[in-house]
Each structure stands twice: as C-alpha cells, then as structure tokens.
Amino acid sequence: MPTDMTVNGEARTSARDPLTPLIDVLRDEFHLTGAKPVCREGFCGACTVLVDGEPTVSCLTPVAMAGDCDVVTIEGLSSCGLTDIQSRLEQGDAVQCGMCFPGMVMTLSHFLAHTPQPNRDEVRAALTGNICRCTGYERIVEAALAVAGGRAEGRR
Amino acid sequence: MTVDAVMEFRRRDARDKLTGRTRYTIDRAAPGMLHAAVLRAEVASGRLVTVDTSKAAALPGVRAVATAADAPGRFGIGVSDHSLFADGQVRYVGEPLAAVAADTPEQAQAALAAIEVAIEPLPAVVTMAEALAPGAPLVHPDWQDYEVLPVGGARAGNVAWEATVVRGDVDAAFARPDVTVVESTFRVGRQNHMAFEPRAVVARYEEDRFHIETSTQVPWTIRNATARFLGVPASQVRVTVPPVGGAFGLKFDVAIEPFAALLAKKSGRAVRLVNSREEEMLTCLFRENAEILIRSAVTSEGEIAGREAVVLMDCGAHGGEQIFLTTMTAHTLGGNYKLGAVRLATRAVYTNTPPNGAFRACNGVYNTFALERHTDEIAAAIGMDPLELRRRTVLGDGDLGATGQVFEGDVLRPMLDRMEALRARTTPHEVDDGRLYGRATTVGTWFVFTGPSAATVNMNADGSATLVTSGVEIGSGSMMQGLPQIVAATLGIRPEDVIVRQADTDAAGYDVGVGGGRQTTSLGAASLAAAQDVRAKLLAFAAQLLEATPDDLVMANGRIEIAGPNGKGFTIAEVAARAQAALGPIGGTGAATRTGVPSMPGCVAGHFIDAIDIPVFAVHDCEVAVDRDTGHVEVLNYRVVQDVGRALNRSAIGGQIQGGVVQGLGYALHEEVSIDALGHIRQCGFETYRVPLAGDVVPVEVDLFEGAPSLGPLGIKGAGEVPILNVGATVACAVANATGRRVQELPLTPPRILSLLLGREPDLALPHIQPAFADNLLRPHGPEV
Ligand code: FES
Ligand code: FES
C-alpha cells in the first residue's frame, strides 16, 4: 500500500512496503541523503528528522507511521539558508567528519525553539540521544548556548 | 623565504555538512548499481570443507558470486598472511567466505542464505595466553611460507612478529646495590573506533580497469592491496575518495574494497557494498588488547638505571598493523624518560579473533598508560612526589631515547611547568560528598608517521591555485585548513582561493595515507615545496615584466610588486595569465619523505622505524571523583599542554584536542570490548558499546606549546592524533591516587572500580610472560642470521 506524506512541504508518495524504515524511503526513494543511518537502533540520533514537528529517529519509524504526516529533513530545514544554530556551529568551527550534524541540527533546532534560554546542563541533556564520535561535544554545546545568548541580546 | 601560514581559517566543508549536502561514500550511487553482501564465518577456527554457491547463483536478481578461487593473492603490511576469503582454513568469526552482488539488497541477502557451507571445527586460541601455551594450535600452520618484508623480526608459530630493543647492560643495572626494583603488570582491552560512516565502497570496472570509490584513509594501500588480492597489476586500479565520515585509524587498511571490485568485474555493473553496524563491530580492526610487564631499577634520587619490558599485542587472525606497531613500544613505553640501560620485547600474537588494526595513537595509548602508572608506582616505592620524579627524569636536550636516538631541545620539562601554571588557574574541586577525590599529571611521547607524499600545485589564470594530492578529508580538517593555508601563504593568495582536489590515485602521486599525524606535516611538506616551485616561476616571470630581479619583489595579498612604498606591480592573476600565454600554464610539484634520524647501531631488531623523525610530546592532567557506592568515576576537569611545533590553526587544533581527549575518556572508563570463549565479539552496536555522550564530558583546558624543534614544514608537528595519547594514563593515575588502589587494567568500568575498592580485584598475574626477559624471546636480540 503506498504511503502519502508531506516531505519538506511537498506532497510525496512512497511505494515501499509500509514497514520500510522511513530513513530508507527518504534516502533511497526520495534521494534525501542528509539523514544518516549510523546505528539503525535508535541510539545515535544521526537519522533524526521532524515528523509533525517532533524530532524522530527515522531508522525506527516504519514509513507507514509517517503516513499523512508532515516530515521535515535537514534539507528542508536548510532550504532558506543557514538557521541560527547552523551559523553558530559553522562560526564555532564545530564540525569535523560531519556525519552526526544533520541529526544534531534537527534536535537542537527543536530544542532551542522550545527552550529559548537553556543553561549548559539542559543543552547537554537535550543531546543525550545524539552521539558525536569526533568533536567531544563542547563546541556543539557552546553553539547552542550562543544561539540562546544571541536571542537575549536581541531582546535587550 | 619564510612563510607565515598561521591563520584562523574556517573549514569550507562545514556548510555542506551542516545542511546535509555532503555526499559521503554511503550516499553515493551509480546507474544500474548492484548491491553486494559478504558471507562470513560463524566459527572461530575450522577447516573449510565446502562453499557451494551454485544455488545462490541461480536465484533471481543475482548477478555475480565470488569465492576464494577469484582472489588468489595475499597481502599484509609486514607479513603477507591475509587472504581476501578464508583459504581452506577459517581463522575468526566474521572471516569472509563468499560475496554476492544482486539487483537489490534483499536479493543479495537471500543469495547469502542459499550458499551451502561446511566447516569442520578445529580447536581455537582465543586469548594470547592460549596462543602462547606450549603445543597450542597454530592460527597459521603455514606461517613459514608467507612473504615477509625484509626487516628481520623474529617469527614462529603464533608469534606473528617479535621486535626487540637492547641498549646497555640491563643485568648490571638491576644488580646495582643502590637501586630499588619496581615491577608492574598491566592489561587493556580492545577499543572500537565507532566511526559514524561505516566502511563503504562503490566499485566499477571500465576500460579494463577498476575504479573504486571508497571511505578510506589510504587510497594507495587500497590500490595496491586490491591488486595483490586479485592478482592484477596495481596500475589497473584507480581509487577515489569522497569525504570520509570518521575514521580514527579504522580506515588505515584495506577493508571491503576488493569484494566490490571483484563483483564489479564479474557482473560488468557498478557494485555498492556497505557494512552494516553489526559487521562494523564484528570486523572492526580494533585498537588491540595487550598485556604488559615492566620492571625498573631506580635509585633513591629517581635515576632510572635500568628498565625492561615485555609487551604482548593481540593481532587477531592477521598480523596487519600490529606487526608494524611492535616498533612503537620503543618510542612510547621506551619514551618519556632518560634510561640508563633498557631492553624491550614486543610480540604480536596471532589468535582466532577478528584482526586488529590502527586507532588514533595506536599502542602509544596503552603503553603510556602502563608507563605512567609504573612511574607512579616507582614514585611510591622510592618515596618521591610523582611530579618531582617526572621533572627529574623526563627526556631533555641531548638525552638518549630507548633506541639510542638523540633528542633535541628541552620540551617536556617546560611543558610540565606550563601545566602547573594552567592548573593554578583553577581551584581544586574537592567537596565533602563522600566521594574519593584524586588527581594526576602524566607525560607522553608520540611521533609523526612521516614517509612519502607528493603534491602538485597548478596556478590558474584567474588567480586561484589547485592543490592536487592523495590526501583525504576524514574530518580532522587538514585538507580544509592546514594544506590550503600553507599553499595560500606561500603564493600570497587567500586560502579560499586554493582549490583542494579530492584524492584520486590517477591524478596525484603516491602517499602513505592520512594518519599518524602525517597529513599536515608530510603532505604539508610536499604542498609547501610544490607551492614554492610555483612561486619561484611566477616571481621570475614577473621580474621580467617589471624589469627587476625576483629578489626585489614581494608576493602578498594577491599581488606581486616591487618592494617598497608605491611599488609597481600586478595582481597574481595577471601574472599567471600572462605567464600562461607566454610560457604555458604555471605549475609546480613537490615531494617529501622521512629524513631518517639515526638510532644507535645494534640497538634494534625487527623495527620498521628505528628512531622517530618528529617526536611529539604531551602533558595531561585531570581530577576525578570516585563514587564508593556505584563505582562511577567522574572526570571533574581535564587539561592538556601539547607540543605542536607551530600552531597553523589554533581553532582546528583545539577541536582535535577536545575530540581526542573525549575518545580517550571513553577508552579509560567505559568503552569495553569482550570476546567470549567461542571467539565472538559480544558488543554488537551502540547499545552495548558505550561511547561518551554529551553529558559525560568536560571542556578541556588547552595550552599549545610552540617552539619545540621539528623537522616538519614551517616547524609544525601533527596535532590531531596525539590528544588521545595519555588520557587512559591520566585517568588511571588519578583513580589510583583517589582510591589508593593499584590500577592495572582499563577500562575502569563501575564493576571494576567496585571490585578494586572492595579489594576483590586480584593482583594481575601474566603467567604467559616469563619472569626472565630472555626466556620470552624466540631468538636472542640481534640481526637475523
Ligand atoms: S540511525 Fe537512527 S538513531 Fe542511529
Ligand atoms: S563530527 Fe563526526 S560524528 Fe560528529
């Protein structure tokens, strides 16, 4: 049975078996290779996309579960240039191999939208489901705090 | 001419990586591409009776099947003991038996299931103790028939390689009346890289040549190894490398590339092969497990009159990188300190377990752990402060290393002073919460793995330059920051205007590969030479245009001008365009290799590197708190003083230090690999193999130590590999300091800490290391006869 959904604002239909993991539909069928299948068991977060606004590990989500949903991938999030968190990560020289960042950016964008003024521990806790093997996290945490700090500046 | 390439230049690949546009190998596809899969053995040891692929080959969608008959050759870094498929004998769980390519991944899996395999089980040796036991079954019964690189390591049975160092009269040192003898034993487990991008390849066979697109650090090794396995000339193999999604040494050896190449040739189609996470875990090429005995004769003043050590490294079923790494005991366990007399034996031991490989700072990490814990035990034995002992005994200007090389410059001692200053900036953490607090400072010695590199720089008529090398961007940023900075600074252009070609063995000359801290140093030296060649040509041509001599000209900020105020001149683009019209396009080439610092004659046997060209030193310090009830170790703060020679890009180095230290914290505390009695790796993914999370880490305080002598270009040293070097050591010494217990093993998981605290951890005995040094050797130290 085909699955209808909205992907990055566009109506799409997947012809795959309904149990196919969403990440494989996104990558193989729709050629959106930003989300990365790293562990395929829900631990690393590199495959994170937004499903109806919620960060979701697309490796453990059968495509049927995304039926009639609004899916946003890193490609969709970045369609109008860099977001604040992406700019801060770029300026902060945070990126190394880069494989974790599509997922990191999705998680952090959602987190910062819902937690406008987080402290360091809250940022670290928000990243529990997003592993990075390269950077040691510090610059990612700093970038998130810088986005929050920038907002505070803006309000003053 | 002096080049100032120091910049805070941001990497150009960050934007694509942040927006999901980067196309790693796992993101690549080709029209009509097939999907491959590899059938792997499920027993650790056995005689391969049948691999019958006839039913599999007849299944729908199956386009090619390959077995041992298709890959007759053998390969190996020191000993050619590695066949692509099991060659009549199965040696580890996970050893390849056959490979298939089909229209879909599901069809490929179905084909694997249809291959009929019969294996007659044989006894297995799963630990080094078993492998070294008298009468142990041999992992390679035909070890004597293998081709060996002519460097004279002793070999026999399950000892794949034995390297020795002897300098001075160690027996006499131990017999001195004024010495205390301190003996320590250590054991460490394996570490998995957990690189995010698994090993992946897309291969084609076109115009009688293989084109392999792969996630690797070593394009030229892939080229040569594939040719060896498949029995074709190396010139028939082209390797290109897209951005690599993490490597850390995992991708420093050939992996699954030859399977895809073989299947592409057989099917006439492009073939994609990507390891699943389970396969990555199973065939990791881990940092090896090791066992160490170290003994020192030390005076009450801290003078180390004699030192001896035996190091056993588990190479798994193939010698691989471990054969080379036996060399590095001399420069790590034999490093850091002034030694009167010294003898070291390092044995790479075959077992029926998955082969090990290279991992960031390799055996330096556990040798430093052993050496630094041993140093603390010496300090306790002679009643000296551990820091004072280090201050007195670290290598300084003119001191001899273990192999008799002469070290230049006082580096470690001033670095220890700098660490003291760094530590003074923070107040100790101790609070009375019932936890045990401790701290430690350690030192470490590592090196830059120099060796051949080539570079070409093409000056374009638009004022940009193209740098062509076999360098690979694995995440460290060297290809994005260090190398374009060096070329830009030499040519007086902006680093943004240096185009960096991705590795292609058809376009660039030979290179050892990316690893061992060699990228910015070796490729940097070649790139610098190539850029200087271009610079000289442009200056000579501009001098004619300006009726001046090249010495009168300055080349900076995109212009070549006559020196002095209001000097006449041209943009570099103009000079390049005019030169192109008059002489043809301007280009330059550069090459570099190791210079070869001498060791003392007769000191080493079986070594690949007798002395290190570019030593790199590190001083680390941390504080820990140990929970008595849970056994949990919290690292409260962490500090690094790192010898970088000259820092080309401080931000890039800082990122490497934070990342490297955190990988080291995982190694020290919770990254654990265990192998069951049947030779299966127990950890199969992120759920069971615990890497550091954001909540586990601390911001590392960093002080870059500049100015130490370096043979590297512009005085630089590799900076990305060494940050992990002494993390295991520092955490272990701090935990020993906090608990008052003898820390002899890593990782320090909560169960291990609890049994240490409860006194239930027995003193580590290593009965398969003989008490008398000489009894450990296959043959007495000396050249092969
Ligand atoms: S791939 Fe989905 S969480 Fe790791
Ligand atoms: S940058 Fe490599 S995994 Fe995060």
GROMACS .gro file of N, CA and C in nm, chain B residues 459-531:
model
  219
  615MET      N    1   4.878   2.674  -1.095
  615MET     CA    2   4.838   2.814  -1.081
  615MET      C    3   4.741   2.846  -1.194
  616ASN      N    4   4.622   2.887  -1.158
  616ASN     CA    5   4.522   2.916  -1.260
  616ASN      C    6   4.527   3.063  -1.301
  617ALA      N    7   4.488   3.091  -1.423
  617ALA     CA    8   4.499   3.226  -1.476
  617ALA      C    9   4.401   3.324  -1.409
  618ASP      N   10   4.309   3.271  -1.331
  618ASP     CA   11   4.217   3.359  -1.258
  618ASP      C   12   4.269   3.393  -1.118
  619GLY      N   13   4.391   3.351  -1.090
  619GLY     CA   14   4.449   3.385  -0.960
  619GLY      C   15   4.423   3.282  -0.853
  620SER      N   16   4.350   3.178  -0.884
  620SER     CA   17   4.333   3.070  -0.787
  620SER      C   18   4.440   2.965  -0.813
  621ALA      N   19   4.456   2.874  -0.716
  621ALA     CA   20   4.552   2.765  -0.733
  621ALA      C   21   4.481   2.635  -0.699
  622THR      N   22   4.519   2.529  -0.769
  622THR     CA   23   4.459   2.398  -0.741
  622THR      C   24   4.567   2.308  -0.682
  623LEU      N   25   4.535   2.253  -0.565
  623LEU     CA   26   4.629   2.162  -0.497
  623LEU      C   27   4.583   2.019  -0.522
  624VAL      N   28   4.671   1.940  -0.580
  624VAL     CA   29   4.637   1.801  -0.611
  624VAL      C   30   4.726   1.709  -0.527
  625THR      N   31   4.663   1.632  -0.440
  625THR     CA   32   4.737   1.535  -0.359
  625THR      C   33   4.651   1.410  -0.344
  626SER      N   34   4.705   1.309  -0.279
  626SER     CA   35   4.624   1.192  -0.244
  626SER      C   36   4.570   1.205  -0.103
  627GLY      N   37   4.566   1.325  -0.051
  627GLY     CA   38   4.514   1.346   0.084
  627GLY      C   39   4.364   1.327   0.089
  628VAL      N   40   4.316   1.288   0.206
  628VAL     CA   41   4.175   1.258   0.225
  628VAL      C   42   4.124   1.342   0.342
  629GLU      N   43   4.003   1.395   0.330
  629GLU     CA   44   3.945   1.467   0.443
  629GLU      C   45   3.863   1.370   0.527
  630ILE      N   46   3.917   1.333   0.642
  630ILE     CA   47   3.847   1.237   0.727
  630ILE      C   48   3.771   1.305   0.840
  631GLY      N   49   3.778   1.436   0.843
  631GLY     CA   50   3.708   1.508   0.950
  631GLY      C   51   3.800   1.599   1.028
  632SER      N   52   3.931   1.572   1.020
  632SER     CA   53   4.025   1.649   1.100
  632SER      C   54   4.042   1.792   1.050
  633GLY      N   55   4.006   1.813   0.924
  633GLY     CA   56   4.015   1.947   0.870
  633GLY      C   57   4.148   1.979   0.802
  634SER      N   58   4.242   1.885   0.801
  634SER     CA   59   4.373   1.916   0.740
  634SER      C   60   4.361   1.957   0.594
  635MET      N   61   4.271   1.890   0.521
  635MET     CA   62   4.256   1.923   0.379
  635MET      C   63   4.180   2.055   0.360
  636MET      N   64   4.111   2.097   0.466
  636MET     CA   65   4.025   2.215   0.457
  636MET      C   66   4.093   2.337   0.516
  637GLN      N   67   4.191   2.314   0.604
  637GLN     CA   68   4.252   2.426   0.675
  637GLN      C   69   4.404   2.425   0.655
  638GLY      N   70   4.472   2.329   0.713
  638GLY     CA   71   4.619   2.330   0.710
  638GLY      C   72   4.678   2.340   0.571
  639LEU      N   73   4.637   2.251   0.480
  639LEU     CA   74   4.703   2.248   0.349
  639LEU      C   75   4.672   2.372   0.265
  640PRO      N   76   4.545   2.413   0.252
  640PRO     CA   77   4.524   2.537   0.175
  640PRO      C   78   4.591   2.658   0.240
  641GLN      N   79   4.602   2.659   0.372
  641GLN     CA   80   4.673   2.771   0.436
  641GLN      C   81   4.818   2.775   0.393
  642ILE      N   82   4.883   2.660   0.390
  642ILE     CA   83   5.025   2.655   0.353
  642ILE      C   84   5.043   2.704   0.208
  643VAL      N   85   4.958   2.656   0.118
  643VAL     CA   86   4.970   2.695  -0.023
  643VAL      C   87   4.939   2.844  -0.040
  644ALA      N   88   4.833   2.889   0.026
  644ALA     CA   89   4.793   3.029   0.014
  644ALA      C   90   4.902   3.122   0.066
  645ALA      N   91   4.958   3.086   0.181
  645ALA     CA   92   5.060   3.173   0.239
  645ALA      C   93   5.184   3.179   0.150
  646THR      N   94   5.217   3.069   0.088
  646THR     CA   95   5.336   3.066   0.002
  646THR      C   96   5.314   3.151  -0.123
  647LEU      N   97   5.191   3.149  -0.175
  647LEU     CA   98   5.163   3.218  -0.301
  647LEU      C   99   5.105   3.358  -0.281
  648GLY      N  100   5.085   3.397  -0.157
  648GLY     CA  101   5.032   3.531  -0.133
  648GLY      C  102   4.888   3.547  -0.177
  649ILE      N  103   4.813   3.439  -0.177
  649ILE     CA  104   4.671   3.448  -0.211
  649ILE      C  105   4.586   3.408  -0.090
  650ARG      N  106   4.454   3.417  -0.103
  650ARG     CA  107   4.367   3.383   0.010
  650ARG      C  108   4.347   3.231   0.014
  651PRO      N  109   4.337   3.174   0.133
  651PRO     CA  110   4.317   3.028   0.141
  651PRO      C  111   4.187   2.985   0.072
  652GLU      N  112   4.088   3.073   0.069
  652GLU     CA  113   3.964   3.044  -0.004
  652GLU      C  114   3.991   3.019  -0.152
  653ASP      N  115   4.100   3.078  -0.203
  653ASP     CA  116   4.130   3.066  -0.346
  653ASP      C  117   4.219   2.947  -0.378
  654VAL      N  118   4.238   2.861  -0.280
  654VAL     CA  119   4.310   2.736  -0.307
  654VAL      C  120   4.208   2.624  -0.318
  655ILE      N  121   4.199   2.568  -0.436
  655ILE     CA  122   4.106   2.456  -0.459
  655ILE      C  123   4.180   2.329  -0.418
  656VAL      N  124   4.113   2.245  -0.341
  656VAL     CA  125   4.179   2.123  -0.294
  656VAL      C  126   4.112   2.003  -0.359
  657ARG      N  127   4.187   1.933  -0.439
  657ARG     CA  128   4.136   1.818  -0.513
  657ARG      C  129   4.119   1.700  -0.418
  658GLN      N  130   4.007   1.630  -0.429
  658GLN     CA  131   3.989   1.509  -0.351
  658GLN      C  132   4.081   1.399  -0.404
  659ALA      N  133   4.117   1.308  -0.316
  659ALA     CA  134   4.216   1.206  -0.352
  659ALA      C  135   4.171   1.125  -0.473
  660ASP      N  136   4.264   1.108  -0.565
  660ASP     CA  137   4.241   1.026  -0.684
  660ASP      C  138   4.378   0.971  -0.722
  661THR      N  139   4.394   0.840  -0.713
  661THR     CA  140   4.527   0.784  -0.742
  661THR      C  141   4.565   0.799  -0.888
  662ASP      N  142   4.471   0.835  -0.975
  662ASP     CA  143   4.505   0.862  -1.115
  662ASP      C  144   4.554   1.006  -1.134
  663ALA      N  145   4.531   1.090  -1.035
  663ALA     CA  146   4.566   1.231  -1.053
  663ALA      C  147   4.688   1.274  -0.972
  664ALA      N  148   4.707   1.212  -0.856
  664ALA     CA  149   4.814   1.257  -0.766
  664ALA      C  150   4.913   1.145  -0.745
  665GLY      N  151   5.031   1.180  -0.702
  665GLY     CA  152   5.136   1.082  -0.676
  665GLY      C  153   5.112   1.005  -0.547
  666TYR      N  154   5.202   0.913  -0.522
  666TYR     CA  155   5.190   0.821  -0.408
  666TYR      C  156   5.185   0.896  -0.275
  667ASP      N  157   5.109   0.839  -0.185
  667ASP     CA  158   5.106   0.891  -0.049
  667ASP      C  159   5.081   0.776   0.047
  668VAL      N  160   5.145   0.781   0.164
  668VAL     CA  161   5.127   0.674   0.262
  668VAL      C  162   4.983   0.670   0.313
  669GLY      N  163   4.919   0.786   0.322
  669GLY     CA  164   4.782   0.789   0.370
  669GLY      C  165   4.767   0.889   0.483
  670VAL      N  166   4.642   0.908   0.523
  670VAL     CA  167   4.611   1.006   0.625
  670VAL      C  168   4.605   0.935   0.759
  671GLY      N  169   4.697   0.967   0.846
  671GLY     CA  170   4.701   0.903   0.977
  671GLY      C  171   4.838   0.926   1.034
  672GLY      N  172   4.854   0.895   1.161
  672GLY     CA  173   4.985   0.913   1.223
  672GLY      C  174   5.027   1.060   1.227
  673GLY      N  175   4.929   1.149   1.227
  673GLY     CA  176   4.961   1.291   1.236
  673GLY      C  177   5.041   1.341   1.117
  674ARG      N  178   5.034   1.267   1.005
  674ARG     CA  179   5.126   1.299   0.896
  674ARG      C  180   5.069   1.392   0.790
  675GLN      N  181   4.937   1.420   0.799
  675GLN     CA  182   4.876   1.490   0.687
  675GLN      C  183   4.931   1.631   0.670
  676THR      N  184   4.925   1.711   0.776
  676THR     CA  185   4.972   1.848   0.762
  676THR      C  186   5.125   1.852   0.757
  677THR      N  187   5.191   1.751   0.812
  677THR     CA  188   5.337   1.751   0.807
  677THR      C  189   5.389   1.697   0.673
  678SER      N  190   5.356   1.572   0.639
  678SER     CA  191   5.414   1.515   0.517
  678SER      C  192   5.350   1.573   0.392
  679LEU      N  193   5.215   1.570   0.387
  679LEU     CA  194   5.150   1.632   0.272
  679LEU      C  195   5.176   1.782   0.274
  680GLY      N  196   5.187   1.837   0.393
  680GLY     CA  197   5.218   1.980   0.406
  680GLY      C  198   5.355   2.012   0.348
  681ALA      N  199   5.453   1.926   0.375
  681ALA     CA  200   5.588   1.950   0.322
  681ALA      C  201   5.587   1.941   0.170
  682ALA      N  202   5.515   1.842   0.117
  682ALA     CA  203   5.507   1.827  -0.029
  682ALA      C  204   5.433   1.947  -0.090
  683SER      N  205   5.324   1.990  -0.025
  683SER     CA  206   5.245   2.103  -0.076
  683SER      C  207   5.326   2.232  -0.071
  684LEU      N  208   5.400   2.248   0.038
  684LEU     CA  209   5.485   2.367   0.051
  684LEU      C  210   5.588   2.370  -0.062
  685ALA      N  211   5.651   2.256  -0.088
  685ALA     CA  212   5.753   2.251  -0.194
  685ALA      C  213   5.691   2.280  -0.330
  686ALA      N  214   5.572   2.225  -0.354
  686ALA     CA  215   5.505   2.249  -0.483
  686ALA      C  216   5.469   2.396  -0.498
  687ALA      N  217   5.420   2.455  -0.390
  687ALA     CA  218   5.381   2.597  -0.395
  687ALA      C  219   5.504   2.685  -0.412
   0.00000   0.00000   0.00000
